[in-house]
Amino acid sequence: MASFIGFQALPFFMSNPKNKCGSQVQVRSLSGADSTVLSSDSVVVNGTSIGGERRRGGTSIDQANGQLRSKVEEKRRVEDDALETLKPLWDDGYGTETIKDYFDIAKDIVKPDGGPPRWFSPIACGCPLKDSPVLLFLPGMDGTGLGLVLHHTALGKAFEVWCLHIPVHDRTPFEGLVKLVEETVRFEHASSPHKPIYLVGDNFGGCLALAVASRNPAIDLVLILSNPATSFGRSQLQPLFLLLEALPDGLHSAVPYLSSIVGDLVKMAAANIESMLPPEQRFERLSGLLPYLSDFVDIIPMDSLLWKLKLLKSAAAYANSRLHSVKAEVLVLFSGKDKILPSRDEAERLKNSLQDCVVRYFKDSGHTLLLEDGISLMTVIKGTFKYRCARRLDITSDFLPPSMTEFKYLSDQITKLFRVATDPILFSTLEDGKIMKGLVGVPSEGPVLLVGYHMFMGLELPSLAEGFLREKNIMIRGLAHPMLFSRMFESSSSEFSIIDWVKVFGAVPVTGSNFFKLLSTKSHVLLYPGGAREALHYKGEEYKLFWPDQQEFVRMAAKFGATIVPFGAVGEDDIAEMLLDYNDLIKIPVVNDLIREAISQNTMKVRDETKGEVANPNLFYPLMVPKIPGRFYYLFGKPIKTKGREDILKDKQVANQLYLQIKAEVERNMAFLIEKRQEDPYRSIVDRTLYKAIHGPIEVPAFET
């Protein structure tokens, strides 16, 4: 039964005649899924816009002008505003908000208004992509619903974001909160039965998410749990709870409880302070934010703390008793420096207890993981392949290209030293055969198939992907070995690793169906026919191609009229020397048994074993010794067009001739680079370092083409 609320919106949702904004906010009451949805003009609080309208059902009432809008009219406007796709290096807004914004907003939220728990959608989330799934944020002990404030802009591009606000003086029992979230989940499922519903639970919210999932196993739910409080019984909060229960009310204020419920205060204050700043500037900015952390006392006053601890105790017991019923997909994020909860042990327990659970470990983070420095939730979701808009992941339609923040992080934090050491330089070939510096010869319009040689350990990949993004703003979709995407290497202490970053930057398992989908969407696809056999080659096999006997990729490219660009890359022999390869290691007693066991457990088939040496090789890492770094060189050959070439599809001999032509072109490209690099006066890192010391941080020239 619908109940009309006497507009019990949060104080900052109320109309402000001095600060008008076109967006609005909706609030839903606790009394039922069909409750009337109210909206008012959003306002700016302490310079920060907070609420934004999300259309859900029923009628929207504009409190500012009294205009009545129907659900159909509102939905049409949302669809018109929705983006179809995101461009590579889009602005995810990460770094524009700090913990200061959290406290500026929270100080107004905690003012008593007598209202029940309710949903709101932040203005910063904006309008999501078309057909985006819903994300419901379930807060921690603070109850404000602002725990994603650092992530609103990024998440708002990919999700329809709703945040649950539990007023500080609200005394709704845990079962009541479960009912509220459950009714919202069921409403959303009824509206869009083929879309997943995301529940992001922080601390207490993790228990709430698990409870709802256990009661709704038939609904497609994706749970993202940040340091879930299911470990309450083994935490530091348990003795605090017993102490507060034993003390008379008048002595509660004597308990120094701030540090017991907040976590790493300095880590929170450091969120989004640029790590590359000089130490004195970082300290200055940090000092200006630390005073805000004392405001936690106002967000969770002492008279509410005991109730919240009781709520947390019942939430943990409820969730733990129903873990066996959770069928949802679960991603657990836990901190290595959580001083409040035993999150590391709890992550292992949940991974073993839940049917479909993946864990990511953030060793330098504290209890308030989502409010701390260096954790982009959208990046984690993408890197763990958890983002999807339907029941099954679609590697083309569900792919979100890397944002500028992700690109800068990869460039500055992950690949910078390697890029400096190898100083890669890229060349391409024009239609007339002229070789030019840069990627001008590579077509910008897809579908394009880049086919080349796989250096040892895929060392050429970072510079290649960065080069296309920097120069052409093109996202390369690499076809990678399925072993990279399997869970055989997953554990309860898996960190967000380079393998996750490979996924963020577009890699997918190499399968015929994925190849088909990428070409059908006119992507720039990266293919290594030699695969892992080339990437883990033996001694003396540098720059030798190990391609399959059949031209499986040529006919697929012709089917979609893709332009094939053969390329070569050299430089692996200038950075390391192989001492022992697979053939050497397998002869060593004890070691050979370990290698055989590892291969039997980890090898995944990609091709039929009858198709040559490249098919299902024995994969193992050789023993290498580093050299003084040389330089990486890339040459993209003359584009080969297949559009209109029906003969490739009809005649296998023609397809095979093209296949051999492409292979020969890759070999010629490498031979050209190996010869020409002898003419590069700055091939050595020593010479390049001297050049930059004299001329400044500019691009170092190479050989003449």
XYZ file of C-alpha atoms in Angstrom:
705
model
C 0.000 0.000 0.000
C 1.433 3.335 -1.032
C 2.022 5.929 1.641
C 2.432 9.624 0.889
C 5.247 11.120 2.950
C 4.849 14.639 4.291
C 8.067 15.432 2.368
C 10.517 14.138 4.927
C 13.483 14.808 2.692
C 16.923 15.519 4.026
C 17.506 19.165 4.929
C 19.840 19.718 1.987
C 17.211 18.369 -0.404
C 14.831 21.208 0.416
C 14.386 24.059 -2.031
C 16.790 26.940 -1.619
C 15.724 30.190 -3.298
C 19.328 31.357 -3.540
C 20.747 28.215 -5.104
C 18.666 26.684 -7.884
C 19.713 23.739 -9.979
C 17.988 21.899 -12.789
C 18.511 18.472 -11.274
C 16.345 17.006 -8.558
C 16.358 14.265 -5.978
C 13.903 11.507 -5.232
C 13.245 10.062 -1.824
C 11.532 6.742 -1.173
C 9.950 5.889 2.164
C 10.387 2.712 4.199
C 6.765 1.664 3.951
C 6.755 -0.130 0.611
C 8.126 -0.551 -2.874
C 5.158 1.287 -4.349
C 5.633 4.337 -2.143
C 5.110 7.696 -3.773
C 8.316 9.196 -5.005
C 8.919 12.826 -4.130
C 11.416 15.237 -5.564
C 12.586 18.755 -4.895
C 15.084 21.112 -6.418
C 18.570 20.255 -5.358
C 20.662 22.809 -3.590
C 24.308 23.574 -3.110
C 25.594 22.914 0.395
C 28.905 24.515 1.288
C 29.694 24.773 -2.399
C 28.947 21.138 -3.178
C 25.985 19.909 -5.217
C 24.510 16.836 -3.644
C 21.212 15.444 -4.812
C 20.059 14.508 -8.283
C 16.779 13.034 -9.512
C 16.436 9.446 -10.620
C 13.149 8.295 -12.172
C 11.783 5.159 -10.667
C 8.030 4.892 -10.792
C 4.823 6.666 -9.900
C 4.664 10.459 -10.266
C 7.348 13.061 -9.769
C 6.264 16.253 -7.998
C 8.422 19.320 -8.419
C 8.232 21.136 -5.089
C 9.689 24.318 -6.540
C 7.087 25.092 -9.204
C 4.338 22.582 -8.594
C 4.636 21.199 -12.109
C 3.412 17.615 -12.461
C 5.432 15.393 -14.747
C 4.430 11.893 -15.712
C 6.768 8.927 -15.487
C 6.701 8.610 -19.275
C 7.823 12.212 -19.809
C 10.634 11.895 -17.279
C 11.829 8.555 -18.701
C 11.890 9.998 -22.209
C 14.103 12.872 -21.052
C 16.518 10.467 -19.354
C 16.769 8.328 -22.500
C 17.408 11.412 -24.625
C 20.231 12.528 -22.315
C 21.841 9.092 -21.993
C 25.211 8.492 -23.614
C 25.566 5.599 -26.023
C 29.275 4.959 -25.388
C 32.296 6.350 -23.596
C 35.344 7.497 -25.540
C 38.827 6.349 -24.495
C 40.418 8.561 -21.828
C 37.056 9.877 -20.614
C 36.952 12.023 -17.499
C 35.963 9.856 -14.527
C 36.180 12.732 -12.042
C 38.363 10.716 -9.705
C 40.514 13.087 -7.680
C 38.118 16.027 -7.817
C 36.470 15.136 -4.503
C 38.192 14.717 -1.127
C 37.291 13.726 2.402
C 36.479 17.402 2.947
C 33.509 17.063 0.597
C 32.311 14.066 2.587
C 32.260 16.055 5.834
C 30.817 19.202 4.280
C 27.790 17.225 3.114
C 27.578 14.877 6.093
C 27.319 17.733 8.607
C 23.998 18.722 7.028
C 22.737 15.187 6.559
C 23.033 14.290 10.236
C 20.734 17.112 11.355
C 17.585 15.432 12.741
C 14.553 15.594 10.448
C 12.428 12.811 11.919
C 12.342 10.939 8.620
C 12.807 7.215 7.919
C 15.653 5.571 5.974
C 15.486 6.569 2.308
C 17.269 6.464 -1.040
C 18.895 9.417 -2.773
C 20.940 9.864 -5.927
C 23.877 12.302 -5.931
C 24.034 15.022 -8.581
C 27.694 14.196 -9.220
C 26.633 10.835 -10.644
C 25.046 12.603 -13.603
C 23.291 10.661 -16.352
C 24.535 7.092 -16.948
C 25.099 5.274 -20.193
C 22.014 3.941 -21.917
C 20.682 0.683 -20.416
C 23.049 0.884 -17.439
C 22.331 -1.367 -14.439
C 21.272 -0.066 -11.042
C 23.792 0.211 -8.211
C 22.502 0.447 -4.642
C 24.995 1.662 -2.064
C 24.474 0.346 1.467
C 26.395 2.458 3.999
C 28.617 1.551 6.910
C 28.183 2.592 10.523
C 27.945 6.286 9.662
C 24.677 5.672 7.797
C 25.040 8.825 5.718
C 25.114 7.077 2.373
C 28.081 9.214 1.320
C 30.714 6.488 1.413
C 31.109 6.614 -2.386
C 31.641 10.377 -2.568
C 35.094 9.921 -4.134
C 33.610 7.638 -6.796
C 30.295 9.289 -7.699
C 31.316 10.708 -11.080
C 32.931 7.511 -12.359
C 30.192 5.187 -11.112
C 27.527 7.546 -12.424
C 28.701 6.932 -15.987
C 28.193 3.181 -15.770
C 25.391 2.799 -13.207
C 22.154 4.334 -12.074
C 23.382 5.060 -8.558
C 21.153 5.131 -5.483
C 22.507 5.554 -1.966
C 20.751 4.518 1.227
C 20.614 7.133 3.989
C 19.869 5.957 7.517
C 19.243 9.010 9.755
C 21.519 9.151 12.779
C 18.638 8.933 15.256
C 16.684 6.321 13.301
C 16.050 3.097 15.206
C 14.800 0.824 12.437
C 15.837 -2.758 13.282
C 18.045 -4.723 10.923
C 15.130 -6.777 9.587
C 13.376 -3.534 8.662
C 16.386 -2.326 6.700
C 16.609 -5.694 4.959
C 12.964 -5.317 3.948
C 13.569 -1.820 2.559
C 16.504 -2.910 0.420
C 14.769 -6.130 -0.589
C 11.655 -4.311 -1.787
C 13.794 -1.933 -3.830
C 15.718 -4.854 -5.339
C 12.507 -6.642 -6.253
C 11.067 -3.468 -7.751
C 14.134 -2.983 -9.918
C 14.135 -6.642 -10.924
C 10.493 -6.450 -11.969
C 11.243 -3.311 -14.017
C 14.334 -4.767 -15.730
C 14.392 -8.550 -15.216
C 17.337 -9.097 -17.566
C 19.680 -6.631 -15.882
C 21.880 -7.364 -12.869
C 21.445 -5.314 -9.711
C 24.592 -4.215 -7.906
C 24.721 -3.995 -4.111
C 27.813 -2.187 -2.814
C 28.043 -2.764 0.917
C 30.537 -0.960 3.123
C 31.178 -2.507 6.540
C 27.658 -2.796 8.009
C 26.286 -2.493 4.472
C 28.132 -5.692 3.576
C 25.992 -7.614 6.064
C 22.902 -5.959 4.652
C 23.851 -6.923 1.100
C 24.498 -10.554 2.042
C 21.205 -10.745 3.929
C 19.231 -9.461 0.930
C 21.079 -11.791 -1.444
C 20.359 -14.814 0.754
C 16.632 -14.062 0.628
C 16.552 -13.506 -3.149
C 18.644 -16.252 -4.786
C 16.677 -16.104 -8.044
C 17.513 -12.432 -8.701
C 20.716 -11.631 -10.600
C 22.726 -9.764 -7.960
C 26.346 -8.653 -7.948
C 27.644 -7.942 -4.440
C 30.693 -5.740 -3.843
C 31.650 -5.872 -0.173
C 34.220 -3.504 1.312
C 35.621 -4.820 4.610
C 32.271 -6.439 5.472
C 31.349 -6.495 9.150
C 30.444 -10.182 9.162
C 33.521 -10.539 11.384
C 32.027 -8.299 14.097
C 32.238 -11.045 16.729
C 36.033 -11.199 16.307
C 36.625 -7.460 15.960
C 37.734 -4.611 18.221
C 34.157 -3.338 18.132
C 32.986 -6.266 20.255
C 34.786 -5.169 23.474
C 33.714 -1.562 22.810
C 30.118 -2.739 22.565
C 30.385 -4.669 25.858
C 31.962 -1.629 27.561
C 29.249 0.775 26.434
C 26.538 -1.660 27.474
C 28.017 -1.931 30.968
C 28.577 1.803 31.522
C 25.826 4.096 32.828
C 24.565 6.576 30.225
C 26.309 9.448 31.937
C 29.750 7.909 31.463
C 29.450 7.152 27.728
C 31.073 10.437 26.795
C 34.257 9.406 28.621
C 34.980 6.650 26.095
C 37.480 7.726 23.374
C 35.657 5.883 20.609
C 36.559 7.932 17.525
C 39.569 5.846 16.545
C 37.567 2.666 17.115
C 35.035 3.388 14.376
C 36.941 5.464 11.835
C 40.157 3.708 10.908
C 43.252 5.298 9.391
C 42.587 9.034 9.692
C 45.719 10.112 7.849
C 44.986 7.728 4.967
C 41.516 9.232 4.625
C 42.813 12.788 4.701
C 45.399 11.915 2.040
C 42.737 10.768 -0.425
C 43.302 12.415 -3.816
C 46.266 14.502 -2.716
C 48.615 14.142 -5.666
C 51.344 11.650 -4.758
C 53.817 13.327 -7.111
C 53.715 16.624 -5.191
C 56.777 17.662 -3.183
C 56.637 16.456 0.456
C 56.137 19.968 1.862
C 53.100 20.588 -0.371
C 51.590 17.212 0.507
C 52.041 17.947 4.215
C 50.445 21.383 3.827
C 47.367 19.969 2.117
C 47.161 17.087 4.555
C 47.305 19.450 7.525
C 44.375 21.405 6.123
C 42.174 18.299 5.920
C 42.969 16.527 9.186
C 40.796 18.865 11.329
C 37.727 17.695 9.406
C 38.144 14.177 10.767
C 37.032 15.278 14.215
C 33.587 15.793 12.688
C 33.018 12.035 12.959
C 31.917 12.748 16.512
C 28.959 14.691 15.079
C 28.179 12.086 12.420
C 27.944 9.277 14.983
C 27.146 10.921 18.333
C 27.599 8.850 21.463
C 23.877 8.392 22.058
C 23.592 6.650 18.659
C 26.776 4.607 18.863
C 25.413 1.952 21.215
C 22.373 1.447 18.985
C 24.564 1.126 15.886
C 26.766 -1.444 17.601
C 23.674 -3.451 18.568
C 22.492 -3.163 14.958
C 25.894 -4.323 13.732
C 25.865 -7.323 16.054
C 22.462 -8.474 14.845
C 23.435 -7.779 11.205
C 26.561 -9.950 11.432
C 24.656 -12.799 13.087
C 21.860 -12.617 10.511
C 24.201 -12.564 7.513
C 26.499 -15.320 8.808
C 23.592 -17.659 9.423
C 22.528 -17.387 5.780
C 25.780 -17.429 3.829
C 24.936 -20.859 2.428
C 21.890 -19.360 0.702
C 23.803 -16.640 -1.168
C 23.867 -17.470 -4.895
C 24.982 -14.014 -6.022
C 28.261 -13.077 -7.651
C 30.448 -11.601 -4.897
C 33.555 -9.401 -4.954
C 35.171 -8.854 -1.553
C 37.565 -5.921 -1.097
C 39.589 -6.011 2.091
C 42.360 -3.929 3.644
C 45.730 -5.003 4.938
C 45.753 -2.308 7.627
C 42.194 -2.567 8.913
C 42.584 -1.983 12.650
C 38.868 -2.350 13.348
C 37.913 -5.652 11.736
C 39.967 -8.808 11.045
C 39.229 -8.268 7.351
C 42.009 -10.450 5.961
C 40.840 -13.555 7.809
C 37.238 -12.705 7.003
C 37.971 -12.442 3.286
C 39.402 -15.944 3.306
C 36.403 -17.265 5.242
C 33.923 -15.644 2.846
C 35.805 -16.917 -0.205
C 35.551 -20.461 1.157
C 31.939 -20.086 2.315
C 30.337 -18.380 -0.686
C 29.641 -20.158 -3.957
C 30.945 -17.471 -6.319
C 33.409 -15.188 -4.579
C 36.456 -13.244 -5.804
C 38.754 -11.343 -3.444
C 41.001 -8.328 -3.919
C 43.506 -7.324 -1.240
C 44.648 -3.709 -0.689
C 47.617 -4.094 1.591
C 48.212 -0.392 2.331
C 44.593 0.587 2.988
C 42.824 1.001 6.295
C 39.284 0.349 7.463
C 37.580 3.073 5.399
C 38.729 1.566 2.120
C 36.340 3.479 -0.159
C 37.237 6.847 1.384
C 40.982 6.411 1.143
C 43.678 7.308 -1.319
C 44.354 5.253 -4.428
C 41.223 3.076 -4.578
C 39.035 3.677 -7.644
C 36.022 1.411 -7.270
C 35.089 1.684 -10.955
C 38.579 0.508 -11.936
C 38.344 -2.466 -9.570
C 34.963 -3.461 -10.994
C 36.301 -3.297 -14.551
C 39.563 -5.076 -13.736
C 37.767 -8.027 -12.147
C 35.350 -8.373 -15.084
C 32.389 -7.596 -12.839
C 30.759 -4.948 -15.003
C 27.927 -6.187 -17.172
C 24.521 -4.942 -18.281
C 22.828 -8.315 -18.799
C 22.934 -11.790 -17.293
C 26.087 -12.693 -19.185
C 29.201 -10.609 -19.712
C 29.544 -9.301 -23.265
C 33.168 -8.388 -23.958
C 32.156 -5.782 -26.564
C 29.022 -4.034 -25.337
C 29.994 -4.220 -21.647
C 33.528 -2.925 -22.150
C 34.221 0.535 -20.747
C 37.405 2.087 -22.173
C 40.079 3.316 -19.760
C 39.575 6.766 -18.290
C 42.215 9.471 -18.207
C 42.809 8.704 -14.521
C 43.430 5.038 -15.284
C 45.721 5.923 -18.163
C 47.750 8.314 -16.004
C 48.008 5.749 -13.220
C 49.224 3.079 -15.615
C 51.673 5.500 -17.212
C 52.991 7.063 -13.998
C 52.825 4.228 -11.486
C 53.112 0.955 -13.407
C 54.964 1.368 -16.700
C 56.939 4.579 -16.173
C 60.271 3.000 -15.218
C 60.030 0.461 -18.026
C 59.116 3.204 -20.523
C 62.060 5.324 -19.394
C 64.401 2.334 -19.622
C 63.325 1.263 -23.129
C 62.286 4.669 -24.588
C 60.071 3.080 -27.265
C 59.785 4.606 -30.711
C 57.055 3.730 -33.211
C 57.124 3.842 -37.028
C 54.396 3.135 -39.567
C 54.164 2.674 -43.335
C 52.035 4.801 -45.647
C 50.059 3.482 -48.630
C 52.932 4.430 -50.948
C 55.404 2.412 -48.849
C 57.081 5.379 -47.181
C 58.055 4.770 -43.540
C 57.124 7.587 -41.167
C 57.699 8.182 -37.490
C 54.512 7.743 -35.488
C 51.260 5.924 -36.276
C 50.035 8.021 -39.170
C 50.118 4.956 -41.467
C 47.758 2.917 -39.287
C 44.072 3.446 -40.236
C 41.972 5.214 -37.619
C 38.705 3.662 -38.805
C 38.085 0.059 -37.888
C 37.885 -2.803 -38.129
C 41.667 -3.061 -38.060
C 43.626 -6.218 -37.260
C 47.150 -5.690 -35.937
C 49.184 -8.884 -36.432
C 52.730 -9.215 -35.134
C 55.520 -10.859 -33.199
C 55.102 -11.456 -29.467
C 58.220 -10.450 -27.542
C 59.371 -12.393 -24.521
C 56.748 -12.065 -21.734
C 54.798 -9.655 -23.916
C 57.170 -6.825 -23.041
C 56.111 -4.851 -26.116
C 52.483 -4.566 -24.998
C 52.520 -1.576 -22.583
C 54.301 0.776 -24.980
C 52.150 -0.360 -27.900
C 48.867 0.260 -26.065
C 50.066 3.588 -24.645
C 51.273 4.711 -28.062
C 47.870 4.208 -29.699
C 46.080 5.992 -26.865
C 48.483 8.939 -26.777
C 48.732 9.528 -30.516
C 45.417 8.328 -31.941
C 43.120 8.023 -28.905
C 42.410 4.456 -30.041
C 41.775 1.576 -27.674
C 43.451 -1.635 -28.810
C 41.579 -4.812 -27.882
C 44.136 -7.561 -27.351
C 43.347 -11.280 -27.715
C 45.199 -12.895 -24.811
C 45.783 -16.415 -23.502
C 42.714 -17.659 -21.562
C 44.941 -18.632 -18.636
C 45.201 -14.920 -17.750
C 41.454 -14.807 -17.182
C 41.001 -18.041 -15.265
C 40.619 -18.271 -11.508
C 43.351 -20.844 -11.078
C 45.660 -18.130 -9.738
C 43.004 -16.544 -7.504
C 43.381 -16.672 -3.722
C 42.090 -14.884 -0.642
C 45.112 -12.565 -0.802
C 45.021 -11.673 -4.507
C 45.954 -8.038 -5.008
C 44.748 -5.833 -7.836
C 47.537 -6.873 -10.180
C 48.922 -6.300 -13.652
C 46.550 -8.996 -14.916
C 43.613 -6.867 -13.745
C 45.118 -3.836 -15.466
C 45.391 -5.857 -18.677
C 41.618 -6.350 -18.490
C 41.018 -2.653 -17.793
C 42.937 -1.871 -20.974
C 40.844 -4.070 -23.206
C 42.312 -7.577 -23.271
C 39.936 -10.519 -23.734
C 40.436 -14.301 -23.945
C 41.456 -15.431 -27.424
C 38.454 -17.333 -28.744
C 36.745 -17.405 -32.109
C 33.581 -15.824 -30.723
C 35.470 -12.955 -29.067
C 37.438 -12.351 -32.279
C 34.145 -12.282 -34.192
C 32.515 -9.808 -31.776
C 35.449 -7.406 -31.791
C 35.691 -7.243 -35.573
C 31.911 -6.885 -35.879
C 32.089 -3.738 -33.716
C 34.887 -2.253 -35.879
C 37.499 -2.457 -33.144
C 41.274 -2.280 -33.455
C 42.180 -5.859 -32.578
C 45.649 -7.039 -31.557
C 46.510 -10.634 -32.458
C 49.658 -12.687 -31.941
C 49.356 -15.905 -33.990
C 52.463 -17.258 -32.202
C 50.841 -16.659 -28.832
C 52.480 -18.000 -25.701
C 54.964 -20.059 -27.717
C 56.616 -16.835 -28.885
C 56.203 -15.024 -25.563
C 57.949 -17.900 -23.739
C 60.374 -18.905 -26.441
C 63.613 -20.809 -25.874
C 67.240 -19.696 -26.181
C 68.260 -18.599 -29.647
C 64.633 -18.129 -30.791
C 64.465 -14.341 -30.516
C 62.446 -12.831 -33.390
C 61.455 -16.245 -34.728
C 57.792 -16.682 -35.608
C 55.871 -19.734 -34.385
C 52.608 -19.414 -36.251
C 49.978 -22.150 -36.676
C 49.762 -24.087 -39.913
C 46.309 -22.771 -40.788
C 45.244 -19.239 -41.722
C 42.424 -19.063 -39.172
C 42.534 -15.266 -38.698
C 42.767 -14.226 -42.380
C 39.326 -15.488 -43.373
C 37.763 -13.934 -40.266
C 39.296 -10.563 -41.130
C 38.028 -10.830 -44.706
C 34.532 -11.656 -43.506
C 34.309 -8.193 -41.917
C 36.430 -6.364 -44.478
C 39.063 -5.573 -41.857
C 42.323 -3.869 -42.733
C 45.269 -6.030 -41.672
C 48.409 -4.253 -40.462
C 51.453 -6.524 -39.990
C 53.998 -5.198 -37.497
C 57.320 -6.089 -35.976
C 58.803 -5.172 -32.603
C 62.407 -5.590 -31.488
C 64.394 -4.838 -28.358
C 63.907 -7.813 -26.049
C 67.517 -8.917 -26.572
C 68.666 -5.457 -25.463
C 67.217 -5.650 -21.959
C 67.805 -9.245 -20.803
C 69.707 -12.417 -21.631
C 68.252 -15.878 -21.236
C 70.409 -18.195 -19.112
C 68.169 -21.256 -18.748
C 65.084 -22.008 -20.811
C 62.484 -24.772 -20.488
C 64.759 -27.346 -22.124
C 67.525 -26.572 -19.606
C 65.318 -26.453 -16.526
C 63.548 -29.718 -17.315
C 66.914 -31.534 -17.049
C 67.499 -30.417 -13.451
C 66.432 -33.015 -10.818
C 63.590 -31.922 -8.513
C 63.048 -28.819 -10.634
C 61.718 -30.949 -13.491
C 59.062 -32.479 -11.244
C 57.939 -29.032 -10.125
C 57.758 -27.831 -13.726
C 55.718 -30.824 -14.883
C 53.292 -30.434 -11.991
C 52.880 -26.716 -12.690
C 52.289 -27.328 -16.391
C 49.718 -30.061 -15.761
C 47.760 -27.798 -13.406
C 47.987 -24.503 -15.255
C 48.067 -25.218 -18.988
C 44.827 -24.347 -20.794
C 44.172 -25.405 -24.372
C 43.738 -22.698 -26.985
C 44.216 -24.663 -30.226
C 44.038 -28.274 -31.331
C 47.380 -29.996 -30.737
C 47.520 -31.241 -34.353
C 48.090 -27.733 -35.728
C 51.816 -27.391 -35.243
C 54.357 -26.496 -32.608
C 52.479 -23.363 -31.538
C 49.503 -25.395 -30.318
C 49.414 -25.819 -26.539
C 53.146 -25.435 -25.820
C 54.725 -26.233 -22.477
C 54.518 -22.865 -20.743
C 57.172 -22.041 -18.197
C 59.248 -18.997 -17.318
C 62.980 -19.183 -18.166
C 65.783 -17.797 -16.032
C 66.838 -14.345 -17.254
C 69.613 -11.919 -16.345
C 69.087 -8.192 -17.043
C 71.257 -6.078 -19.321
C 71.894 -2.349 -19.466
C 68.673 -1.400 -21.321
C 68.692 -0.676 -25.003
C 65.637 0.566 -26.876
C 62.332 -0.788 -28.190
C 61.428 -0.224 -31.852
C 58.102 -0.855 -33.588
C 57.336 -0.832 -37.299
C 53.781 -1.146 -38.618
C 53.794 -2.295 -42.227
C 51.715 -1.187 -45.176
C 47.991 -1.788 -44.479
C 46.449 -4.736 -46.328
C 42.791 -4.215 -47.211
C 40.434 -7.183 -47.331
C 37.208 -5.281 -47.979
C 35.585 -6.625 -51.139
C 38.007 -9.564 -51.328
C 35.423 -12.316 -51.699
C 38.121 -14.582 -53.132
C 39.709 -14.860 -49.672
C 36.519 -16.388 -48.300
C 35.863 -18.663 -51.267
C 39.356 -19.922 -52.042
C 41.515 -21.369 -49.267
C 44.601 -21.136 -51.444
C 44.125 -17.391 -51.829
C 43.649 -17.076 -48.076
C 46.806 -19.066 -47.474
C 48.804 -16.865 -49.866
C 47.661 -13.759 -47.954
C 48.528 -15.480 -44.703
C 52.079 -16.166 -45.891
C 52.337 -12.598 -47.179
C 51.433 -11.218 -43.748
C 53.909 -13.520 -42.023
C 56.667 -12.500 -44.415
C 55.850 -8.829 -43.851
C 56.191 -9.230 -40.079
C 59.590 -10.868 -40.580
C 60.696 -8.077 -42.965
C 59.635 -5.429 -40.449
C 61.734 -7.040 -37.730
C 64.718 -7.483 -40.043
C 64.494 -3.797 -41.002
C 64.441 -2.693 -37.350
C 67.287 -5.006 -36.319
C 69.443 -3.543 -39.087
C 68.447 0.110 -38.645
C 68.836 0.140 -34.856
C 72.573 -0.189 -35.442
C 72.378 3.359 -36.827
C 70.610 4.766 -33.757
C 73.145 6.857 -31.795
C 70.845 6.733 -28.771
C 70.115 3.029 -28.646
C 71.718 2.753 -25.189
C 70.045 4.212 -22.116
C 73.378 5.837 -21.235
C 73.411 7.865 -24.462
C 69.738 8.789 -24.084
C 70.302 9.944 -20.506
C 73.159 12.201 -21.608
C 71.026 13.583 -24.450
C 68.198 14.496 -22.046
C 70.658 16.020 -19.580
C 71.829 18.382 -22.332
C 68.577 19.047 -24.233
C 65.997 18.620 -21.491
C 63.045 16.194 -21.177
C 62.243 15.988 -24.878
C 61.832 13.032 -27.227
C 65.150 11.447 -28.100
C 65.666 11.001 -31.863
C 66.482 7.674 -33.507
C 67.730 6.516 -36.906
C 66.690 8.107 -40.197
C 64.123 6.185 -42.233
